[in-house]
Amino acid sequence: MKTFEPIEIATNHDIKIELRTVYVVRGDKKDYFSVKSALNKLAYVRTQEQFNEEGKESNFPYKLVKQEDGTSHLCRGDMRPEFIERHVQVLEELKANFNRERKRENEIILLRKEYQKAKEKLLKVSNDLKNAEHEYRNLK
């Protein structure tokens, strides 16, 4: 029996709590609900680590921007084209690895199903053979 959380009861079940797969990316404080977003963030983290090791800047320098009220504000510079290119490269490698693993997992599942079918067929043939032997002995 499911026990309802207070938020579910208070909102007349308009908010529902479900158990979901959550992807936690090492190097980030946020959780992700899709493979695509988790891989994208991991690619960003790995690319940033590579740039840090190489001593390269990933973004252009901060710029001073005047706001509407006349005050100045520092804005982070845009990402450098080299960083974006490396990010795309790392992301494609991660996607290829993920797809390879998913394909391997699907092959394992298919092999297990084939094994189960073959095992069931073997048991059926074995039982049929035992029954045939029993009938043969009874005919003598």
XYZ file of C-alpha atoms in Angstrom:
140
model
C 0.000 0.000 0.000
C 1.358 3.393 -0.995
C 1.613 6.028 1.671
C 1.172 9.528 0.352
C 3.587 12.346 1.115
C 2.241 15.566 2.674
C 2.752 17.500 -0.584
C 0.556 14.979 -2.402
C -2.211 15.192 0.191
C -2.049 18.994 0.477
C -2.384 19.446 -3.285
C -5.180 16.881 -3.665
C -2.746 14.682 -5.616
C -2.051 17.356 -8.243
C 1.626 16.926 -7.326
C 2.750 13.350 -7.423
C 6.085 11.994 -6.223
C 7.528 9.309 -8.474
C 10.692 7.313 -8.314
C 12.717 8.170 -11.406
C 16.122 7.530 -12.815
C 18.379 10.429 -11.928
C 21.777 10.961 -13.486
C 24.401 12.430 -11.172
C 27.394 13.901 -12.995
C 30.722 13.807 -11.210
C 31.988 17.372 -10.988
C 28.551 18.974 -10.894
C 26.142 19.671 -8.048
C 22.988 19.278 -10.128
C 21.107 16.068 -10.986
C 19.789 15.384 -14.483
C 16.682 13.522 -15.620
C 17.800 12.633 -19.155
C 20.789 10.847 -20.607
C 21.242 13.597 -23.183
C 21.536 16.391 -20.620
C 23.794 14.312 -18.345
C 26.150 13.484 -21.228
C 26.201 17.125 -22.312
C 27.139 18.273 -18.802
C 29.790 15.573 -18.450
C 31.277 16.630 -21.792
C 31.390 20.217 -20.528
C 33.070 19.163 -17.250
C 35.650 17.003 -19.041
C 36.375 19.700 -21.609
C 36.852 22.267 -18.846
C 39.221 19.867 -17.038
C 41.236 19.415 -20.250
C 41.482 23.171 -20.765
C 42.514 23.667 -17.133
C 45.285 21.039 -17.511
C 46.510 22.752 -20.680
C 46.362 26.172 -19.015
C 43.949 27.517 -21.639
C 41.041 29.856 -21.007
C 37.654 28.434 -21.941
C 35.946 31.826 -22.132
C 36.849 35.245 -23.392
C 37.694 37.743 -20.607
C 34.982 39.334 -18.491
C 33.562 42.559 -19.886
C 32.193 45.570 -18.116
C 28.615 46.208 -19.202
C 26.552 49.278 -18.369
C 23.053 48.419 -17.249
C 19.889 50.440 -17.863
C 20.070 52.064 -14.447
C 23.588 53.323 -15.188
C 25.474 50.908 -12.954
C 28.275 48.755 -14.283
C 28.190 44.971 -14.156
C 30.828 42.350 -14.986
C 29.603 39.790 -17.524
C 31.418 36.599 -18.294
C 32.798 36.437 -21.805
C 31.466 34.018 -24.398
C 32.954 30.576 -24.807
C 35.925 30.405 -27.110
C 35.427 28.579 -30.433
C 38.212 26.095 -29.524
C 36.343 25.210 -26.331
C 33.082 24.690 -28.196
C 34.814 22.487 -30.787
C 36.470 20.380 -28.082
C 33.151 20.136 -26.209
C 31.451 18.806 -29.353
C 34.286 16.312 -29.870
C 34.106 15.040 -26.267
C 30.299 14.869 -26.440
C 30.434 12.791 -29.636
C 32.928 10.398 -27.999
C 30.673 10.024 -24.956
C 27.608 9.405 -27.145
C 29.500 6.795 -29.175
C 30.614 5.028 -25.975
C 27.066 5.153 -24.597
C 25.550 3.782 -27.810
C 28.176 1.008 -27.927
C 27.367 -0.002 -24.339
C 23.618 0.156 -24.961
C 24.027 -2.026 -28.055
C 26.150 -4.503 -26.071
C 23.514 -4.606 -23.307
C 20.760 -5.250 -25.879
C 22.831 -8.090 -27.373
C 23.241 -9.614 -23.909
C 19.480 -9.415 -23.343
C 18.830 -11.133 -26.692
C 21.376 -13.842 -25.918
C 19.735 -14.484 -22.541
C 16.347 -14.834 -24.236
C 17.805 -17.248 -26.809
C 19.474 -19.231 -24.019
C 16.187 -19.446 -22.105
C 14.333 -20.647 -25.216
C 17.020 -23.244 -25.952
C 16.941 -24.417 -22.329
C 13.152 -24.785 -22.428
C 13.377 -26.678 -25.726
C 16.033 -28.996 -24.270
C 13.835 -29.706 -21.225
C 10.857 -30.433 -23.492
C 12.862 -32.793 -25.700
C 14.334 -34.478 -22.616
C 10.848 -35.001 -21.163
C 9.567 -36.306 -24.502
C 12.476 -38.759 -24.641
C 11.787 -39.964 -21.103
C 8.099 -40.419 -21.940
C 8.969 -42.315 -25.128
C 11.357 -44.587 -23.211
C 8.682 -45.217 -20.592
C 6.083 -46.076 -23.268
C 8.593 -48.343 -25.048
C 9.284 -50.252 -21.823
C 5.540 -50.620 -21.185
C 5.024 -52.112 -24.666
C 7.461 -54.978 -23.959
